[in-house]
């Protein structure tokens, strides 16, 4: 009975979060990421972040992906519940000290702050296999084309 109650509460939170969700336009997201200080953060460009967000969520803040290990990935950056947030169901390290449902709305500053923690970890953006596969080593300048902003793609990545 307790498990059923947990499922109902989780589904209710996801439905409420979906009402406040947003699918960002590429340039709108680029400007938000730049304003939040992600251009050059840990050596990654806005192009890296846009490429990542495109491949993991399609710029959609409401995406929840389920993993075989029972954990879930949440939001525009697909942050994993085993490590970065608490979904109230699976064991977690909750390194971002937040609830996973908070990653599912249009307000992405908390997503960005948590993603900064991920990138500041040992693996950097390699923590996202999708980034390694689709973005790393590719020309990311296309991600900023047509966006009226100051950010320019990094031509050289900082190493740690």
Coordinates of N, CA, C and O in Angstrom, one line a residue:
X1 N 0.8 -1.2 0.0 CA 0.0 0.0 0.0 C 0.9 1.3 0.0 O 0.6 2.2 -0.7
X2 N 2.0 1.2 0.8 CA 2.8 2.4 0.9 C 3.5 2.6 -0.5 O 3.6 3.8 -0.9
X3 N 3.9 1.6 -1.2 CA 4.5 1.7 -2.6 C 3.5 2.4 -3.5 O 3.8 3.3 -4.3
X4 N 2.2 2.0 -3.4 CA 1.2 2.6 -4.3 C 1.0 4.1 -4.0 O 0.9 4.9 -4.9
X5 N 1.1 4.5 -2.7 CA 1.0 5.9 -2.4 C 2.2 6.7 -2.9 O 2.0 7.8 -3.4
X6 N 3.4 6.1 -2.9 CA 4.5 6.7 -3.4 C 4.4 6.9 -4.9 O 4.7 8.0 -5.5
X7 N 3.8 6.0 -5.6 CA 3.6 6.1 -7.1 C 2.6 7.2 -7.4 O 2.8 8.0 -8.2
X8 N 1.5 7.3 -6.6 CA 0.5 8.3 -6.8 C 1.1 9.7 -6.6 O 0.9 10.6 -7.4
X9 N 1.9 9.8 -5.5 CA 2.5 11.1 -5.2 C 3.5 11.5 -6.3 O 3.5 12.7 -6.8
X10 N 4.3 10.6 -6.7 CA 5.3 10.9 -7.8 C 4.6 11.3 -9.1 O 4.9 12.3 -9.7
X11 N 3.5 10.5 -9.5 CA 2.8 10.9 -10.7 C 2.1 12.2 -10.6 O 2.1 13.0 -11.5
X12 N 1.6 12.5 -9.4 CA 0.9 13.8 -9.2 C 2.0 15.0 -9.4 O 1.7 16.0 -10.0
X13 N 3.1 14.8 -8.8 CA 4.2 15.8 -8.9 C 4.6 16.0 -10.3 O 4.8 17.1 -10.8
X14 N 4.7 14.9 -11.1 CA 5.1 15.0 -12.5 C 4.1 15.7 -13.3 O 4.4 16.5 -14.2
X15 N 2.8 15.4 -13.0 CA 1.7 16.1 -13.8 C 1.7 17.6 -13.5 O 1.7 18.4 -14.4
X16 N 1.9 18.0 -12.2 CA 1.9 19.4 -11.9 C 3.1 20.0 -12.5 O 3.0 21.1 -13.1
X17 N 4.3 19.4 -12.5 CA 5.5 19.9 -13.1 C 5.3 20.1 -14.6 O 5.8 21.1 -15.2
X18 N 4.7 19.2 -15.2 CA 4.5 19.2 -16.7 C 3.7 20.5 -17.1 O 3.9 21.1 -18.1
X19 N 2.7 20.9 -16.2 CA 1.9 22.1 -16.5 C 2.8 23.3 -16.6 O 2.6 24.2 -17.4
X20 N 3.9 23.3 -15.8 CA 4.8 24.5 -15.8 C 6.1 24.2 -16.6 O 7.0 24.9 -16.5
X21 N 6.1 23.2 -17.5 CA 7.2 22.9 -18.3 C 7.3 23.8 -19.5 O 6.4 24.5 -19.8
X22 N 8.5 23.7 -20.1 CA 8.7 24.5 -21.3 C 9.6 23.8 -22.3 O 10.6 23.2 -21.8
X23 N 9.4 23.9 -23.6 CA 10.3 23.5 -24.6 C 11.0 24.8 -25.1 O 10.3 25.6 -25.7
X24 N 12.2 25.0 -24.8 CA 12.9 26.2 -25.1 C 13.3 26.2 -26.6 O 13.6 25.2 -27.2
X25 N 13.3 27.4 -27.2 CA 13.8 27.7 -28.5 C 15.4 27.7 -28.3 O 15.8 28.2 -27.2
X26 N 16.1 27.3 -29.3 CA 17.6 27.2 -29.2 C 18.2 28.5 -28.8 O 19.0 28.6 -27.8
X27 N 17.9 29.6 -29.4 CA 18.5 30.9 -29.1 C 18.1 31.4 -27.7 O 18.9 32.1 -27.0
X28 N 16.8 31.2 -27.4 CA 16.3 31.6 -26.1 C 17.1 30.9 -25.0 O 17.5 31.5 -24.0
X29 N 17.3 29.6 -25.2 CA 18.1 28.8 -24.2 C 19.5 29.3 -24.2 O 20.1 29.4 -23.1
X30 N 20.1 29.5 -25.3 CA 21.5 30.0 -25.4 C 21.7 31.3 -24.6 O 22.6 31.4 -23.8
X31 N 20.7 32.2 -24.7 CA 20.8 33.5 -23.9 C 20.7 33.2 -22.4 O 21.4 33.8 -21.6
X32 N 19.8 32.3 -22.0 CA 19.7 32.0 -20.6 C 20.9 31.3 -20.1 O 21.4 31.6 -18.9
X33 N 21.5 30.4 -20.8 CA 22.8 29.8 -20.4 C 23.9 30.8 -20.3 O 24.7 30.7 -19.3
X34 N 24.0 31.7 -21.2 CA 25.0 32.7 -21.2 C 24.8 33.6 -19.9 O 25.8 33.9 -19.2
X35 N 23.6 34.0 -19.7 CA 23.3 34.9 -18.6 C 23.7 34.2 -17.2 O 24.1 34.8 -16.3
X36 N 23.5 32.9 -17.2 CA 23.8 32.1 -16.0 C 25.3 31.8 -15.9 O 25.7 31.1 -14.9
X37 N 26.1 32.3 -16.8 CA 27.6 32.1 -16.6 C 28.1 30.8 -17.2 O 29.2 30.4 -16.8
X38 N 27.4 30.1 -18.1 CA 27.9 28.9 -18.6 C 28.9 29.0 -19.7 O 29.6 28.0 -20.0
X39 N 29.0 30.1 -20.4 CA 29.9 30.3 -21.5 C 31.4 30.3 -21.0 O 31.7 31.2 -20.2
X40 N 32.1 29.3 -21.3 CA 33.5 29.2 -20.8 C 33.6 28.5 -19.4 O 34.7 28.2 -18.9
X41 N 32.5 28.1 -18.8 CA 32.5 27.5 -17.5 C 33.2 26.1 -17.6 O 32.8 25.3 -18.4
X42 N 34.3 25.9 -16.9 CA 35.1 24.7 -16.9 C 35.6 24.4 -18.3 O 35.8 23.2 -18.6
X43 N 35.7 25.4 -19.1 CA 36.2 25.3 -20.5 C 35.2 24.8 -21.5 O 35.5 24.6 -22.7
X44 N 33.9 24.8 -21.2 CA 32.9 24.4 -22.1 C 32.1 25.7 -22.6 O 31.8 26.6 -21.9
X45 N 31.7 25.6 -23.9 CA 31.1 26.7 -24.5 C 29.5 26.6 -24.4 O 29.0 25.5 -24.1
X46 N 28.8 27.6 -24.8 CA 27.4 27.6 -24.9 C 27.0 26.5 -25.9 O 26.0 25.8 -25.7
X47 N 27.8 26.4 -27.0 CA 27.6 25.3 -28.0 C 27.6 23.9 -27.4 O 26.7 23.1 -27.7
X48 N 28.5 23.7 -26.4 CA 28.5 22.4 -25.7 C 27.2 22.1 -25.0 O 26.6 21.1 -25.0
X49 N 26.7 23.2 -24.3 CA 25.5 23.0 -23.5 C 24.3 22.9 -24.3 O 23.4 22.1 -24.0
X50 N 24.2 23.6 -25.4 CA 23.1 23.5 -26.3 C 23.1 22.1 -27.0 O 22.0 21.5 -27.1
X51 N 24.2 21.7 -27.4 CA 24.3 20.3 -28.0 C 23.8 19.3 -27.0 O 23.0 18.4 -27.4
X52 N 24.3 19.4 -25.8 CA 23.9 18.4 -24.8 C 22.4 18.4 -24.6 O 21.8 17.4 -24.6
X53 N 21.9 19.6 -24.3 CA 20.4 19.8 -24.0 C 19.6 19.3 -25.2 O 18.5 18.6 -25.0
X54 N 20.0 19.5 -26.4 CA 19.3 19.0 -27.6 C 19.2 17.5 -27.6 O 18.2 16.9 -27.8
X55 N 20.4 16.9 -27.4 CA 20.4 15.4 -27.5 C 19.8 14.7 -26.3 O 19.3 13.6 -26.5
X56 N 19.8 15.3 -25.1 CA 19.3 14.6 -24.0 C 17.8 14.9 -23.8 O 17.1 14.0 -23.2
X57 N 17.3 16.1 -24.2 CA 16.0 16.4 -23.8 C 15.2 17.1 -24.9 O 14.0 17.4 -24.8
X58 N 15.9 17.5 -26.0 CA 15.2 18.3 -27.1 C 14.8 19.6 -26.5 O 13.8 20.2 -27.0
X59 N 15.6 20.2 -25.6 CA 15.3 21.5 -24.9 C 14.0 21.5 -24.1 O 13.5 22.5 -23.8
X60 N 13.5 20.3 -23.8 CA 12.2 20.2 -23.0 C 12.5 20.0 -21.6 O 13.2 19.0 -21.2
X61 N 12.0 20.8 -20.7 CA 12.2 20.7 -19.3 C 11.4 19.6 -18.6 O 11.7 19.3 -17.5
X62 N 10.5 19.0 -19.3 CA 9.6 18.0 -18.6 C 10.0 16.6 -18.8 O 9.4 15.7 -18.4
X63 N 11.1 16.4 -19.5 CA 11.6 15.0 -19.9 C 12.0 14.2 -18.6 O 12.8 14.7 -17.9
X64 N 11.5 13.0 -18.5 CA 11.9 12.1 -17.5 C 12.3 10.8 -18.2 O 11.4 10.3 -18.9
X65 N 13.5 10.3 -18.0 CA 13.9 9.1 -18.7 C 14.2 8.1 -17.6 O 14.8 8.4 -16.5
X66 N 13.8 6.8 -17.8 CA 13.9 5.8 -16.8 C 15.1 4.9 -17.2 O 15.2 4.5 -18.3
X67 N 16.0 4.6 -16.2 CA 17.1 3.8 -16.4 C 16.9 2.3 -15.9 O 16.1 2.1 -15.1
X68 N 17.7 1.4 -16.5 CA 17.6 0.0 -16.1 C 17.9 -0.2 -14.6 O 17.3 -1.2 -14.0
X69 N 18.7 0.6 -14.0 CA 19.1 0.4 -12.6 C 18.0 1.0 -11.6 O 18.2 0.9 -10.4
X70 N 16.9 1.5 -12.2 CA 15.8 2.0 -11.4 C 15.9 3.5 -11.1 O 14.9 4.1 -10.7
X71 N 17.0 4.1 -11.5 CA 17.1 5.6 -11.3 C 16.4 6.2 -12.5 O 16.1 5.6 -13.5
X72 N 16.2 7.5 -12.4 CA 15.6 8.3 -13.5 C 16.5 9.5 -13.8 O 17.2 10.0 -12.9
X73 N 16.3 10.1 -14.9 CA 17.0 11.3 -15.3 C 15.9 12.4 -15.6 O 14.9 12.1 -16.2
X74 N 16.2 13.6 -15.1 CA 15.2 14.6 -15.1 C 15.6 15.9 -15.8 O 16.8 16.3 -15.6
X75 N 14.7 16.5 -16.5 CA 14.8 17.9 -17.0 C 15.6 18.0 -18.2 O 16.0 17.1 -18.9
X76 N 15.9 19.3 -18.5 CA 16.6 19.7 -19.7 C 18.0 19.2 -19.8 O 18.4 18.9 -21.0
X77 N 18.7 18.9 -18.7 CA 20.0 18.3 -18.8 C 20.0 16.8 -18.3 O 21.1 16.2 -18.3
X78 N 18.8 16.2 -18.1 CA 18.7 14.8 -17.7 C 19.7 14.5 -16.5 O 20.6 13.6 -16.7
X79 N 19.4 15.1 -15.4 CA 20.2 14.9 -14.2 C 19.7 13.6 -13.5 O 18.5 13.5 -13.3
X80 N 20.6 12.7 -13.1 CA 20.3 11.4 -12.6 C 19.9 11.4 -11.1 O 20.6 12.0 -10.3
X81 N 18.8 10.7 -10.8 CA 18.4 10.7 -9.4 C 19.3 9.9 -8.5 O 19.2 10.0 -7.3
X82 N 20.1 9.0 -9.0 CA 21.0 8.3 -8.2 C 22.1 9.2 -7.6 O 22.7 8.9 -6.5
X83 N 22.4 10.2 -8.3 CA 23.5 11.1 -7.9 C 23.1 12.5 -7.6 O 23.6 13.1 -6.6
X84 N 22.3 13.1 -8.4 CA 22.2 14.6 -8.3 C 20.9 15.1 -7.6 O 20.9 16.3 -7.2
X85 N 19.8 14.4 -7.6 CA 18.6 14.9 -7.0 C 17.9 13.7 -6.3 O 18.2 12.5 -6.6
X86 N 16.9 14.0 -5.5 CA 16.1 13.0 -4.8 C 14.7 12.9 -5.4 O 13.9 13.9 -5.4
X87 N 14.4 11.8 -5.9 CA 13.0 11.6 -6.5 C 12.1 11.0 -5.5 O 10.9 10.7 -5.8
X88 N 12.5 10.7 -4.3 CA 11.7 10.2 -3.2 C 11.4 8.7 -3.4 O 10.7 8.1 -2.6
X89 N 12.0 8.0 -4.4 CA 11.8 6.6 -4.6 C 13.0 5.8 -4.5 O 13.1 4.8 -3.8
X90 N 14.1 6.2 -5.3 CA 15.3 5.4 -5.4 C 16.4 6.0 -4.5 O 16.4 7.2 -4.2
X91 N 17.3 5.2 -4.0 CA 18.5 5.7 -3.2 C 19.2 6.7 -4.0 O 19.3 6.6 -5.3
X92 N 19.7 7.7 -3.3 CA 20.4 8.8 -4.0 C 21.5 9.4 -3.2 O 21.5 9.4 -1.9
X93 N 22.5 10.0 -3.8 CA 23.6 10.8 -3.1 C 23.1 12.2 -3.0 O 23.5 12.9 -2.1
X94 N 22.1 12.6 -3.9 CA 21.5 14.0 -3.9 C 22.6 15.1 -3.7 O 22.5 16.0 -2.9
X95 N 23.6 15.0 -4.6 CA 24.7 16.0 -4.5 C 24.3 17.4 -4.8 O 25.1 18.3 -4.5
X96 N 23.2 17.6 -5.5 CA 22.7 19.0 -5.7 C 21.7 19.5 -4.6 O 21.2 20.6 -4.7
X97 N 21.4 18.6 -3.7 CA 20.5 18.9 -2.5 C 19.2 19.5 -3.0 O 18.8 20.6 -2.6
X98 N 18.5 18.7 -3.9 CA 17.3 19.2 -4.4 C 16.4 18.0 -4.7 O 16.8 16.9 -4.8
X99 N 15.1 18.3 -4.9 CA 14.1 17.3 -5.3 C 14.1 17.2 -6.8 O 14.1 18.3 -7.5
X100 N 14.0 16.0 -7.4 CA 14.1 15.9 -8.8 C 12.9 16.6 -9.6 O 13.1 17.1 -10.6
X101 N 11.8 16.6 -9.0 CA 10.6 17.3 -9.6 C 10.9 18.7 -9.8 O 10.3 19.4 -10.7
X102 N 11.8 19.4 -9.1 CA 12.1 20.8 -9.3 C 12.9 21.0 -10.6 O 13.0 22.2 -11.0
X103 N 13.3 19.9 -11.2 CA 14.1 20.0 -12.5 C 13.1 20.0 -13.7 O 13.6 20.1 -14.8
X104 N 11.8 19.9 -13.5 CA 10.9 19.7 -14.6 C 10.0 20.9 -14.9 O 9.1 20.8 -15.7
X105 N 10.4 22.1 -14.5 CA 9.7 23.3 -14.8 C 10.5 24.2 -15.7 O 11.6 24.0 -16.0
X106 N 9.8 25.3 -16.1 CA 10.5 26.3 -17.0 C 11.6 27.1 -16.3 O 12.3 27.7 -17.0
X107 N 11.7 27.0 -15.0 CA 12.7 27.8 -14.3 C 13.9 26.9 -14.2 O 14.0 26.0 -13.3
X108 N 14.9 27.2 -15.0 CA 16.0 26.3 -15.2 C 17.3 26.7 -14.4 O 18.3 26.1 -14.6
X109 N 17.2 27.8 -13.6 CA 18.4 28.2 -12.9 C 18.9 27.0 -12.0 O 20.1 26.8 -11.9
X110 N 18.0 26.3 -11.3 CA 18.4 25.2 -10.4 C 19.0 24.1 -11.3 O 19.9 23.4 -10.9
X111 N 18.5 23.8 -12.5 CA 19.0 22.8 -13.4 C 20.5 23.2 -13.7 O 21.4 22.4 -13.7
X112 N 20.7 24.5 -14.0 CA 22.0 25.0 -14.4 C 23.0 24.9 -13.3 O 24.1 24.4 -13.4
X113 N 22.5 25.2 -12.1 CA 23.4 25.2 -10.9 C 23.8 23.7 -10.6 O 25.0 23.4 -10.3
X114 N 22.9 22.8 -10.8 CA 23.2 21.4 -10.6 C 24.1 20.9 -11.7 O 25.1 20.2 -11.5
X115 N 23.8 21.3 -13.0 CA 24.7 20.9 -14.1 C 26.1 21.4 -13.9 O 27.1 20.7 -14.3
X116 N 26.3 22.6 -13.3 CA 27.6 23.1 -13.0 C 28.3 22.2 -12.1 O 29.6 22.0 -12.2
X117 N 27.6 21.6 -11.1 CA 28.3 20.6 -10.2 C 28.7 19.4 -10.9 O 29.8 18.9 -10.7
X118 N 27.9 18.9 -11.8 CA 28.2 17.7 -12.6 C 29.5 18.0 -13.4 O 30.4 17.2 -13.4
X119 N 29.5 19.2 -14.1 CA 30.7 19.5 -14.9 C 31.9 19.8 -14.1 O 33.0 19.6 -14.6
X120 N 31.8 20.2 -12.9 CA 32.9 20.5 -12.0 C 33.5 19.2 -11.4 O 34.5 19.2 -10.8
X121 N 32.8 18.1 -11.6 CA 33.3 16.8 -11.1 C 34.4 16.3 -12.0 O 34.6 16.9 -13.1
X122 N 35.0 15.2 -11.7 CA 36.1 14.6 -12.4 C 35.9 14.4 -13.8 O 36.7 14.6 -14.7
X123 N 34.7 14.0 -14.2 CA 34.4 13.6 -15.6 C 34.0 14.8 -16.5 O 33.9 14.6 -17.7
X124 N 33.7 15.9 -15.9 CA 33.3 17.1 -16.8 C 32.0 16.7 -17.6 O 31.2 16.0 -17.1
X125 N 32.0 17.1 -18.8 CA 30.8 16.8 -19.6 C 30.8 15.4 -20.1 O 29.8 14.9 -20.6
X126 N 31.9 14.7 -19.9 CA 31.9 13.2 -20.2 C 31.0 12.4 -19.3 O 30.7 11.3 -19.6
X127 N 30.5 13.1 -18.3 CA 29.5 12.4 -17.4 C 28.2 12.1 -18.2 O 27.5 11.2 -17.8
X128 N 28.0 12.8 -19.3 CA 26.9 12.6 -20.2 C 27.4 11.8 -21.4 O 28.1 12.4 -22.3
X129 N 27.1 10.6 -21.5 CA 27.6 9.8 -22.7 C 27.1 10.4 -24.0 O 27.8 10.3 -25.0
X130 N 25.9 11.0 -24.0 CA 25.4 11.6 -25.2 C 26.2 12.8 -25.6 O 26.5 12.9 -26.8
X131 N 26.8 13.5 -24.7 CA 27.6 14.7 -25.1 C 28.9 14.1 -25.7 O 29.4 14.6 -26.8
X132 N 29.5 13.1 -25.1 CA 30.7 12.4 -25.7 C 30.4 11.9 -27.1 O 31.3 12.1 -28.0
X133 N 29.3 11.3 -27.3 CA 29.0 10.8 -28.6 C 28.7 11.8 -29.7 O 29.1 11.7 -30.8
X134 N 27.9 12.8 -29.3 CA 27.4 13.8 -30.3 C 28.0 15.1 -30.4 O 27.9 15.8 -31.4
X135 N 28.7 15.5 -29.3 CA 29.1 16.9 -29.2 C 30.7 17.0 -29.1 O 31.3 17.9 -29.7
X136 N 31.3 16.2 -28.3 CA 32.7 16.3 -28.1 C 33.5 16.2 -29.4 O 33.3 15.2 -30.2
X137 N 34.4 17.1 -29.6 CA 35.2 17.1 -30.8 C 34.5 17.5 -32.1 O 35.1 17.5 -33.2
X138 N 33.3 17.9 -32.0 CA 32.5 18.4 -33.2 C 32.6 20.0 -33.2 O 32.7 20.6 -32.2
X139 N 32.3 20.5 -34.4 CA 32.2 21.9 -34.6 C 30.8 22.3 -34.0 O 29.8 21.9 -34.5
X140 N 30.9 23.1 -32.9 CA 29.7 23.5 -32.2 C 29.2 24.9 -32.5 O 28.2 25.4 -32.0
X141 N 29.9 25.5 -33.5 CA 29.5 26.9 -33.8 C 28.1 27.0 -34.4 O 27.4 28.0 -34.3
X142 N 27.6 25.9 -35.0 CA 26.3 25.9 -35.6 C 25.2 26.1 -34.6 O 24.1 26.7 -34.9
X143 N 25.4 25.7 -33.3 CA 24.4 25.9 -32.3 C 24.1 27.3 -32.0 O 23.1 27.6 -31.4
X144 N 25.1 28.2 -32.3 CA 24.9 29.7 -32.0 C 24.5 30.5 -33.2 O 24.1 31.7 -33.1
X145 N 24.4 29.9 -34.4 CA 24.1 30.6 -35.6 C 22.7 31.2 -35.5 O 21.8 30.5 -35.1
X146 N 22.6 32.5 -35.8 CA 21.3 33.2 -35.8 C 20.9 33.7 -34.4 O 19.9 34.4 -34.3
X147 N 21.7 33.4 -33.4 CA 21.4 33.9 -32.1 C 22.1 35.2 -31.9 O 23.3 35.3 -32.1
X148 N 21.4 36.2 -31.4 CA 21.9 37.6 -31.2 C 22.5 37.6 -29.8 O 21.7 38.0 -28.9
X149 N 23.7 37.2 -29.6 CA 24.3 37.2 -28.3 C 25.8 37.4 -28.4 O 26.4 37.3 -29.4
X150 N 26.4 37.5 -27.2 CA 27.9 37.8 -27.2 C 28.7 36.5 -27.1 O 29.9 36.5 -27.5
X151 N 28.1 35.4 -26.7 CA 28.9 34.2 -26.6 C 29.4 33.7 -28.0 O 28.7 33.8 -29.0
X152 N 30.6 33.3 -28.0 CA 31.2 32.7 -29.2 C 31.7 31.3 -28.8 O 32.1 31.1 -27.7
X153 N 31.7 30.4 -29.8 CA 32.1 29.0 -29.4 C 33.6 29.0 -29.1 O 34.4 29.8 -29.7
X154 N 33.9 28.3 -28.1 CA 35.4 28.1 -27.7 C 36.1 27.3 -28.8 O 35.5 26.3 -29.3
X155 N 37.2 27.8 -29.2 CA 38.0 27.0 -30.2 C 39.0 26.1 -29.5 O 39.5 25.2 -30.0
X156 N 39.2 26.3 -28.2 CA 40.2 25.5 -27.4 C 39.6 25.3 -26.1 O 39.2 26.2 -25.3
X157 N 39.5 24.0 -25.7 CA 39.0 23.6 -24.4 C 40.1 23.7 -23.3 O 41.2 23.2 -23.6
X158 N 39.7 24.2 -22.2 CA 40.7 24.2 -21.0 C 40.8 22.7 -20.6 O 39.9 21.9 -20.6
X159 N 41.9 22.4 -20.1 CA 42.1 21.0 -19.5 C 42.3 21.2 -18.0 O 42.8 22.2 -17.5
X160 N 42.0 20.1 -17.3 CA 42.1 20.1 -15.9 C 43.2 19.2 -15.5 O 43.7 18.4 -16.2

